[in-house]
JSON list of C-alpha atoms in Angstrom, two decimals:
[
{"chain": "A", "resi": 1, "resn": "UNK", "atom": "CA", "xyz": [18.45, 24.63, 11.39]},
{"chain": "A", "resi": 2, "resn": "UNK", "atom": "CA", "xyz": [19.62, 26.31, 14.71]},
{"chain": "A", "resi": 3, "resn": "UNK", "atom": "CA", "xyz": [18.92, 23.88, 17.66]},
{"chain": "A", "resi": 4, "resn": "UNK", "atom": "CA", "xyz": [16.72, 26.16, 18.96]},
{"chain": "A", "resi": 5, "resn": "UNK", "atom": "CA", "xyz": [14.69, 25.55, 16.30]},
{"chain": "A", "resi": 6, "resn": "UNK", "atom": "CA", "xyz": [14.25, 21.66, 16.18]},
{"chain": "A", "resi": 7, "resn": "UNK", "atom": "CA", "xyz": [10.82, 20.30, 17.04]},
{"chain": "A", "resi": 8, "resn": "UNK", "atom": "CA", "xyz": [11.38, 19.05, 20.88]},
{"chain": "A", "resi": 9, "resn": "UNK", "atom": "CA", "xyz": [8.75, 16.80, 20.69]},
{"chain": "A", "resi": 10, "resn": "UNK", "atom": "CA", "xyz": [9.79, 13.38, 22.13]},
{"chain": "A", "resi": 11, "resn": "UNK", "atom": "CA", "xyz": [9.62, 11.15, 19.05]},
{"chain": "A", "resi": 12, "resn": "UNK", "atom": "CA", "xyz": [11.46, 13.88, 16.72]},
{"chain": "A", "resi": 13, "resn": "UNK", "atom": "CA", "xyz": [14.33, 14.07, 18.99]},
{"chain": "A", "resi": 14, "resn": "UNK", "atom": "CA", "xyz": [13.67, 10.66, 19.08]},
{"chain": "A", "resi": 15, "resn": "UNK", "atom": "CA", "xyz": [14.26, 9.92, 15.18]},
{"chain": "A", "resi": 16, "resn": "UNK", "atom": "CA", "xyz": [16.81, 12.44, 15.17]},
{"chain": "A", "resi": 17, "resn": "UNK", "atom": "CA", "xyz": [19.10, 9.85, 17.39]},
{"chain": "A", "resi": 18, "resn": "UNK", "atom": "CA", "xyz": [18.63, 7.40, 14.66]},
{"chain": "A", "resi": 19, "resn": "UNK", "atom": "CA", "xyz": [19.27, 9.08, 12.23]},
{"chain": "A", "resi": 20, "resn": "UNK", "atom": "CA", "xyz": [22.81, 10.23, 14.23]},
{"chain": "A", "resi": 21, "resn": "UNK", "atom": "CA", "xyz": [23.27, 6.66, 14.98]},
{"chain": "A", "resi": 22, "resn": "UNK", "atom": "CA", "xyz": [23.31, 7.20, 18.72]},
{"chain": "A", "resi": 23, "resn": "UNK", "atom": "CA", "xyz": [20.02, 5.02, 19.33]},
{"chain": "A", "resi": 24, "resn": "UNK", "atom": "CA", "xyz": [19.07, 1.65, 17.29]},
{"chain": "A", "resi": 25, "resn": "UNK", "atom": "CA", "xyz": [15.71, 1.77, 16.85]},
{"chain": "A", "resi": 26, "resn": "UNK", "atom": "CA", "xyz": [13.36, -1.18, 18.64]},
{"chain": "A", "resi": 27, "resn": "UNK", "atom": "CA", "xyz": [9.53, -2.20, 17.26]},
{"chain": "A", "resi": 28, "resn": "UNK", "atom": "CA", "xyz": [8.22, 0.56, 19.62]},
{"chain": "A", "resi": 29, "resn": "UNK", "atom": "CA", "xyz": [10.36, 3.32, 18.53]},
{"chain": "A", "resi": 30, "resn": "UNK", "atom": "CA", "xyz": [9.20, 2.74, 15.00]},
{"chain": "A", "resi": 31, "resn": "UNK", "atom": "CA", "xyz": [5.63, 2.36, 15.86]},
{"chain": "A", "resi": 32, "resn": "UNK", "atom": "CA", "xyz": [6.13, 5.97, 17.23]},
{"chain": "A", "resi": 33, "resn": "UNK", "atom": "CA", "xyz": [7.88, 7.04, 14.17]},
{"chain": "A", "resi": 34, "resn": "UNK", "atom": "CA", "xyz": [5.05, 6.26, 12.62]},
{"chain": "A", "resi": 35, "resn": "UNK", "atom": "CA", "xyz": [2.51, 7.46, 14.59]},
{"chain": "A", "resi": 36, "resn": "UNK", "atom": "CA", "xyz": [4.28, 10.55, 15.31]},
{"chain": "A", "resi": 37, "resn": "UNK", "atom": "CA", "xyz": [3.92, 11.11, 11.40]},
{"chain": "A", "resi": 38, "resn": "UNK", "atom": "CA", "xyz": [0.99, 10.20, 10.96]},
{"chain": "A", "resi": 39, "resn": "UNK", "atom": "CA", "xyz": [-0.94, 12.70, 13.16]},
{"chain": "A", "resi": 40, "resn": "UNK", "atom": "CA", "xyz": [1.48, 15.66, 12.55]},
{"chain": "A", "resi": 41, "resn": "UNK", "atom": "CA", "xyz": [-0.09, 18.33, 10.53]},
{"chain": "A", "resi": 42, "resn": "UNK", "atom": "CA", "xyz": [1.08, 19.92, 7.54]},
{"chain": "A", "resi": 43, "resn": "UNK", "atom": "CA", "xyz": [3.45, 22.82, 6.56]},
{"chain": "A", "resi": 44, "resn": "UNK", "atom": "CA", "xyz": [1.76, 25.21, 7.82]},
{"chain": "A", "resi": 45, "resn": "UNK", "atom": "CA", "xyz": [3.75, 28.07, 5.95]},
{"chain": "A", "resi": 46, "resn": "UNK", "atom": "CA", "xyz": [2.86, 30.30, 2.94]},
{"chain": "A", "resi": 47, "resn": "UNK", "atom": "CA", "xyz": [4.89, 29.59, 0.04]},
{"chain": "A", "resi": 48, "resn": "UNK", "atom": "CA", "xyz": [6.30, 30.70, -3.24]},
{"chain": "A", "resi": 49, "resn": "UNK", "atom": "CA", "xyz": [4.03, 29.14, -5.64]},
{"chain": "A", "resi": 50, "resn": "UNK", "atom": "CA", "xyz": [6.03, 28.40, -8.99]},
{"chain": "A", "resi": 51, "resn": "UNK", "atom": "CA", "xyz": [5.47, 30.77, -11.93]},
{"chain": "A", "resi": 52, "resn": "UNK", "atom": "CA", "xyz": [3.61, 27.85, -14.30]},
{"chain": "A", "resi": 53, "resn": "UNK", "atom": "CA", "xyz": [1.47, 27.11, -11.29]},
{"chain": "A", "resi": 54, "resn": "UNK", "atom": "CA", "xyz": [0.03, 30.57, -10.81]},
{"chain": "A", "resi": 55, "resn": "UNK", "atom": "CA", "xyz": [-3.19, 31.59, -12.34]},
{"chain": "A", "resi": 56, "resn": "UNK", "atom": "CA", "xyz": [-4.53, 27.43, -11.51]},
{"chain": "A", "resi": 57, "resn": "UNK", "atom": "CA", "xyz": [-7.77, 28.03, -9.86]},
{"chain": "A", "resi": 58, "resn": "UNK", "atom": "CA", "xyz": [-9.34, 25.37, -7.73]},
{"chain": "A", "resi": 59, "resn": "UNK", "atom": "CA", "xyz": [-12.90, 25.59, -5.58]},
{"chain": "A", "resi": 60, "resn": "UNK", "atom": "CA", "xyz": [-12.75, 28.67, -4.58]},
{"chain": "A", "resi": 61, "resn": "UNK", "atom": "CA", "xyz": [-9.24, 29.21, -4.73]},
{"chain": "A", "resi": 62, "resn": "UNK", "atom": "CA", "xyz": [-6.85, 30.78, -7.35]},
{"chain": "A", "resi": 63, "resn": "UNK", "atom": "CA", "xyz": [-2.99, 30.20, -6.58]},
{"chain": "A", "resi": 64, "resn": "UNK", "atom": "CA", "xyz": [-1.24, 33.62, -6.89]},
{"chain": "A", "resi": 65, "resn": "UNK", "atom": "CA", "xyz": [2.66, 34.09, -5.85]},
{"chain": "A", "resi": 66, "resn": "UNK", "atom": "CA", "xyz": [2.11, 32.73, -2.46]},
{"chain": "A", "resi": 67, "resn": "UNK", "atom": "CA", "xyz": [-0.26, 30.40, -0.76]},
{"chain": "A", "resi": 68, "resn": "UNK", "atom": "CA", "xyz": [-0.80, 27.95, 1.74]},
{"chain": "A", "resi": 69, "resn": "UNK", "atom": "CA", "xyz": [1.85, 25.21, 1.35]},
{"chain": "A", "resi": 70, "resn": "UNK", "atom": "CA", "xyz": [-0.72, 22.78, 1.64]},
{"chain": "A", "resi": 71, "resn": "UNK", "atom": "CA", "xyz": [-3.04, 24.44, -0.91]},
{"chain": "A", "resi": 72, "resn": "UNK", "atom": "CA", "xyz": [-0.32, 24.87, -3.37]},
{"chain": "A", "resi": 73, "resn": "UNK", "atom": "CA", "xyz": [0.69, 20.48, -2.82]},
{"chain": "A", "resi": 74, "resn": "UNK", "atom": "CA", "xyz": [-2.97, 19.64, -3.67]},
{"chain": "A", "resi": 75, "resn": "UNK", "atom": "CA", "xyz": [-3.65, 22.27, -6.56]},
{"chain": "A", "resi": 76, "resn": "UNK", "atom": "CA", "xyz": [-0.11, 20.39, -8.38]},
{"chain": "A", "resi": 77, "resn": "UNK", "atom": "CA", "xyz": [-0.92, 17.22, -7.20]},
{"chain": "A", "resi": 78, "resn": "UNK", "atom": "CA", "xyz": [-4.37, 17.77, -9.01]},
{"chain": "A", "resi": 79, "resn": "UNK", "atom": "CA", "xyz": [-3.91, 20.08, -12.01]},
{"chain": "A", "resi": 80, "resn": "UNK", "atom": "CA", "xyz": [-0.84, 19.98, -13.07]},
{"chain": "A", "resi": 81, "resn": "UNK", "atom": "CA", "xyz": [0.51, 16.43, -12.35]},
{"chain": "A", "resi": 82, "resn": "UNK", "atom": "CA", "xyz": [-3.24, 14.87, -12.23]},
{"chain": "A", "resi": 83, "resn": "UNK", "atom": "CA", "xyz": [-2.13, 12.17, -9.55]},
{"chain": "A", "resi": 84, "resn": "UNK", "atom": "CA", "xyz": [-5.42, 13.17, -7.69]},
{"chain": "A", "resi": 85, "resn": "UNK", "atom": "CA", "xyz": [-9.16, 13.15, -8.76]},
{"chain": "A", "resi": 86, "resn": "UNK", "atom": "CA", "xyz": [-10.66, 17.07, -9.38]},
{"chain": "A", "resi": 87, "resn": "UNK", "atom": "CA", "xyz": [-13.13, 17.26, -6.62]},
{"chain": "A", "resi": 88, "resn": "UNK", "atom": "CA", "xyz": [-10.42, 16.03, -4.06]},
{"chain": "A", "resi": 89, "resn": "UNK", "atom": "CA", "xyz": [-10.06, 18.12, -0.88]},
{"chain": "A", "resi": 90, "resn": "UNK", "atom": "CA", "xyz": [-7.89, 19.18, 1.50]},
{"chain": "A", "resi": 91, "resn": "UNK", "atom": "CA", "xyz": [-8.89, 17.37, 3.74]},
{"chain": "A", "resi": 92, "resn": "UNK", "atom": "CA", "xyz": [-9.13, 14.17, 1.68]},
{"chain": "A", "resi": 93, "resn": "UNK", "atom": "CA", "xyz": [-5.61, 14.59, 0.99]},
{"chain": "A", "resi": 94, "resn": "UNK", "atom": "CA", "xyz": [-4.65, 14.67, 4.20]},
{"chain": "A", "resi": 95, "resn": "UNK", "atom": "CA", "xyz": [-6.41, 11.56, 4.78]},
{"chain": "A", "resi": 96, "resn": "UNK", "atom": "CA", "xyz": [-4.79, 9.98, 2.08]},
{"chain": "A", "resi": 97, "resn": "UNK", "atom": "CA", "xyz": [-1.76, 11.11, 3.71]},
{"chain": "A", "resi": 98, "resn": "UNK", "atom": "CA", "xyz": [-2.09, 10.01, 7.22]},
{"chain": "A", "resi": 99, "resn": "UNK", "atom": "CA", "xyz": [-3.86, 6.78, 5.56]},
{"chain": "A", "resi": 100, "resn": "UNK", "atom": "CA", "xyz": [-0.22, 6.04, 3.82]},
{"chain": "A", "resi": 101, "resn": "UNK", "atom": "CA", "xyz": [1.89, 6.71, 6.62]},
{"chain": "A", "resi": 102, "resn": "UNK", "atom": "CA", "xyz": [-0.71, 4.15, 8.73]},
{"chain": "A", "resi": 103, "resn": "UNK", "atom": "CA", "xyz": [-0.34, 1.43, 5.82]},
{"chain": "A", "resi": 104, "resn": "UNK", "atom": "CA", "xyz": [0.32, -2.13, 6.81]},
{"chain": "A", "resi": 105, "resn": "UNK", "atom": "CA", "xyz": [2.37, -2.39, 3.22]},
{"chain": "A", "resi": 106, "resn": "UNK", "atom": "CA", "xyz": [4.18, 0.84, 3.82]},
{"chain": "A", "resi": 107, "resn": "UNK", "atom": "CA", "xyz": [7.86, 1.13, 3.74]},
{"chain": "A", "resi": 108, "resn": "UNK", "atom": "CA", "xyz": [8.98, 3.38, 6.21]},
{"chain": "A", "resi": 109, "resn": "UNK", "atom": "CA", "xyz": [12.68, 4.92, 6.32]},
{"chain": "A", "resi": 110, "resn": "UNK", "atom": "CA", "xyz": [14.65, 8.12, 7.64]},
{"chain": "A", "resi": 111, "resn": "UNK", "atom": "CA", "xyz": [18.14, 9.92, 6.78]},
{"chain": "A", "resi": 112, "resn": "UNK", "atom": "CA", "xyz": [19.80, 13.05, 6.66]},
{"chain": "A", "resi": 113, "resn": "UNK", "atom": "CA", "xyz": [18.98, 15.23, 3.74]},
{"chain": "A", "resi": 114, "resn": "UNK", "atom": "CA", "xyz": [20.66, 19.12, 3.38]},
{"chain": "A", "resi": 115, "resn": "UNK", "atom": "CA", "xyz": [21.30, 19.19, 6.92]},
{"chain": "A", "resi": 116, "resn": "UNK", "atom": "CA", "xyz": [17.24, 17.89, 8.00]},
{"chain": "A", "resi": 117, "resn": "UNK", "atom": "CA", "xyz": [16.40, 15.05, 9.90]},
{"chain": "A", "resi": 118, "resn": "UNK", "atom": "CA", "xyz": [14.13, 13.15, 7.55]},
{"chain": "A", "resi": 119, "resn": "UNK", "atom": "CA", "xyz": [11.10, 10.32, 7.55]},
{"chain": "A", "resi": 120, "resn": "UNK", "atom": "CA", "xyz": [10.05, 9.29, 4.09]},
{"chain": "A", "resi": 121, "resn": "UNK", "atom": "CA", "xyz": [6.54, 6.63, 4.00]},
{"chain": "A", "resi": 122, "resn": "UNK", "atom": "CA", "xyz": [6.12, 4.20, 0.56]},
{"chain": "A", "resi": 123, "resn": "UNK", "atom": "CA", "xyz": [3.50, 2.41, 0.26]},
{"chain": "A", "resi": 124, "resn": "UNK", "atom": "CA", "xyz": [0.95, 1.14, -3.02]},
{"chain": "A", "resi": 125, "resn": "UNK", "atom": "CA", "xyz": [-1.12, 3.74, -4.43]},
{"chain": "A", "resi": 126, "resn": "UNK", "atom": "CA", "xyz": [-4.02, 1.74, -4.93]},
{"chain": "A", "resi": 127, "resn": "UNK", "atom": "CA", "xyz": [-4.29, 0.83, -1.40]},
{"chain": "A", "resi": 128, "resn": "UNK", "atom": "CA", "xyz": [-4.03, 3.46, -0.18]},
{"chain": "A", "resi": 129, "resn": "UNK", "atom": "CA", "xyz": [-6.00, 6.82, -2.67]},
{"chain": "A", "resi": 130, "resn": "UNK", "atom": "CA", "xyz": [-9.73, 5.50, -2.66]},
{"chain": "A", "resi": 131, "resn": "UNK", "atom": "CA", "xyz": [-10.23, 4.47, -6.95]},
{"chain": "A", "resi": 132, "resn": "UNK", "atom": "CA", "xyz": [-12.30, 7.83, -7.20]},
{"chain": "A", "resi": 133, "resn": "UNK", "atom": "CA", "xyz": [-9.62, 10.38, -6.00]},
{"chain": "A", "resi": 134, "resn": "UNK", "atom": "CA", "xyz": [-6.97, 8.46, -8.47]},
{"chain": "A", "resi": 135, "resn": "UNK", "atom": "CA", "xyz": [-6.14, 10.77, -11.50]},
{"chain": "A", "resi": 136, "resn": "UNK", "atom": "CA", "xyz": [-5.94, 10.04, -14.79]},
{"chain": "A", "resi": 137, "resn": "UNK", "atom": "CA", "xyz": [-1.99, 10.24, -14.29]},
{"chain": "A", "resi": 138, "resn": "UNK", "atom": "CA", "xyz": [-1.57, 8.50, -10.61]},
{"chain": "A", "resi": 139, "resn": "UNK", "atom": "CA", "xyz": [1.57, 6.39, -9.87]},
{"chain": "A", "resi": 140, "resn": "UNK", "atom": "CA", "xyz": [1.85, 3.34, -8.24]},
{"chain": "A", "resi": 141, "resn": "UNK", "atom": "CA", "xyz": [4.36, 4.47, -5.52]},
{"chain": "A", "resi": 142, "resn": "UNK", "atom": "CA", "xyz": [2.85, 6.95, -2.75]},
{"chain": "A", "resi": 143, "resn": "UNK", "atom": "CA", "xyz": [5.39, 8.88, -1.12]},
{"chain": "A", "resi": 144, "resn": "UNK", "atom": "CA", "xyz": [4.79, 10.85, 2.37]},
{"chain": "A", "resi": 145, "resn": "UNK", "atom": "CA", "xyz": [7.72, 13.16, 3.66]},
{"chain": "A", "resi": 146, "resn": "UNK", "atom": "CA", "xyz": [7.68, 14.57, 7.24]},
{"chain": "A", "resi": 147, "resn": "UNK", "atom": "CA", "xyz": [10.41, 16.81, 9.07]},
{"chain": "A", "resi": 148, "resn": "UNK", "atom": "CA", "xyz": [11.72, 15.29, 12.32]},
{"chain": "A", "resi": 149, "resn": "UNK", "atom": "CA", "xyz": [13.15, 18.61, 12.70]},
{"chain": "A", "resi": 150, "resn": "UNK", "atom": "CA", "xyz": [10.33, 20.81, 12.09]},
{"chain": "A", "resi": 151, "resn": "UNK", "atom": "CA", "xyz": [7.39, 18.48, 13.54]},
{"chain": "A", "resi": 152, "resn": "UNK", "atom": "CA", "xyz": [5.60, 18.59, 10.09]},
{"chain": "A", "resi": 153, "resn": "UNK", "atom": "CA", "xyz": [4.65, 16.78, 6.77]},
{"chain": "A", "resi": 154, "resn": "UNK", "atom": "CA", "xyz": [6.05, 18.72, 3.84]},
{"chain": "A", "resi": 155, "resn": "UNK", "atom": "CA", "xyz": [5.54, 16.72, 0.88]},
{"chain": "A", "resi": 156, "resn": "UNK", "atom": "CA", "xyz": [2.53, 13.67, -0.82]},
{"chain": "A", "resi": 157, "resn": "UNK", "atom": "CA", "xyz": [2.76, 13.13, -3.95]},
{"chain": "A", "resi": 158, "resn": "UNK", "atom": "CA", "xyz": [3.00, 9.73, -6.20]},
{"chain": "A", "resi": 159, "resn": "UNK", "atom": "CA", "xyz": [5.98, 8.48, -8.36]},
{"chain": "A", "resi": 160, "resn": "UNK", "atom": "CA", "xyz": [6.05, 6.26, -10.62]},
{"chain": "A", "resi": 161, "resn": "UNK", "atom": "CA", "xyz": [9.31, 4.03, -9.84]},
{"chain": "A", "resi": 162, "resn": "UNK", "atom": "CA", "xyz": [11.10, 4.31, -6.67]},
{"chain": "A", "resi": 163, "resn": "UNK", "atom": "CA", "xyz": [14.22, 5.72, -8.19]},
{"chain": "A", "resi": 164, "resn": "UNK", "atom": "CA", "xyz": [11.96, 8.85, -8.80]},
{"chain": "A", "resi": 165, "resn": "UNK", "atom": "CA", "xyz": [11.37, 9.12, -5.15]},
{"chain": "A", "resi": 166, "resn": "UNK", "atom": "CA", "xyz": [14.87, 11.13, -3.96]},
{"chain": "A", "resi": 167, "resn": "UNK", "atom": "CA", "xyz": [15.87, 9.30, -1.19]},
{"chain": "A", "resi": 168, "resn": "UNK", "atom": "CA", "xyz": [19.84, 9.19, -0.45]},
{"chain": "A", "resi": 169, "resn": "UNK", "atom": "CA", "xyz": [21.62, 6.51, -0.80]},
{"chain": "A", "resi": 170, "resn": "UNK", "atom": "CA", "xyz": [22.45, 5.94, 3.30]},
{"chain": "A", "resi": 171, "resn": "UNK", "atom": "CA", "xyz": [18.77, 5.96, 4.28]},
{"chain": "A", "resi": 172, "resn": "UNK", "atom": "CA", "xyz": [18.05, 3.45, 7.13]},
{"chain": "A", "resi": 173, "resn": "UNK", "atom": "CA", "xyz": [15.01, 1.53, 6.57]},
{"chain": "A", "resi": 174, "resn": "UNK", "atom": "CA", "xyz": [12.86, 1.02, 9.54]},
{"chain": "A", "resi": 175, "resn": "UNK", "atom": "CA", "xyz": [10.48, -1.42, 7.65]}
]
């Protein structure tokens, strides 16, 4: 991504310098880290929605060859990989989201993937989805993604082991 591009916000240049190994990162830095993720919204972009997803229809809406990234995360999430209760919202999965990010059992890490500047949350499933937004298929392990370069969350989801969560094998763990 062109520097011109990179979210300027303090914290993401912030967790870009640890991830560069310029700046070591103190209790504070990561409480920002967290924070930081925590409160930043989600991709706010339209997507390609993949052909075996199209046609799913959820409330009111019906995923065609584009939607709302965020739209298109919670209609998977909930009909096609049943990790989340039908019935959940949008914004209850951003709750569960920030929730997981917030978690005093969360693992918190960041690294360098293609080129981004990374921040990747872990923490129990249980503790974190209320019982009556759990699918029939949720995993233990719940997995939050956000972009130090573009200021956003781009990914929830579950997994069942952590070796299904794709996190490189120089990430730094903050916690």
């Amino acid at each position: 991504m062109p520097e011109s591009r990179l979210s300027q916000h303090p914290v993401d240049v912030l967790t870009r310098a640890i991830i560069a190994g310029s700046r070591r990162p103190t209790a504070s830095d990561i409480d920002q880290i967290i924070e930081r993720a925590a409160t930043a919204p989600f991709n706010p972009e339209i997507v390609v929605v993949p052909r075996s997803q199209r046609g799913l229809a959820y409330f009111d809406d019906t995923l065609g060859r584009r939607a709302p990234s965020v739209l298109a995360h919670l209609v998977k999430r909930i009909l096609a990989e049943r990790q989340w209760s039908n019935g959940t919202t949008v914004a209850d999965y951003l709750d569960d989201l920030r929730r997981g990010v917030r978690h005093e059992a969360a693992r918190h890490a960041v690294f360098a993937r293609r080129g981004g500047s990374m921040f990747v949350s872990l923490a129990p499933t249980d503790a974190v989805v209320p019982e009556e937004r759990r699918g029939p298929r949720w995993d233990p392990i719940f997995v939050v993604v956000y972009s130090a370069d573009r200021g956003i969350i781009v990914s929830g989801d579950q997994a069942s082991t952590l070796g299904m969560v794709a996190i490189p094998g120089d990430v730094q763990w903050l916690t």
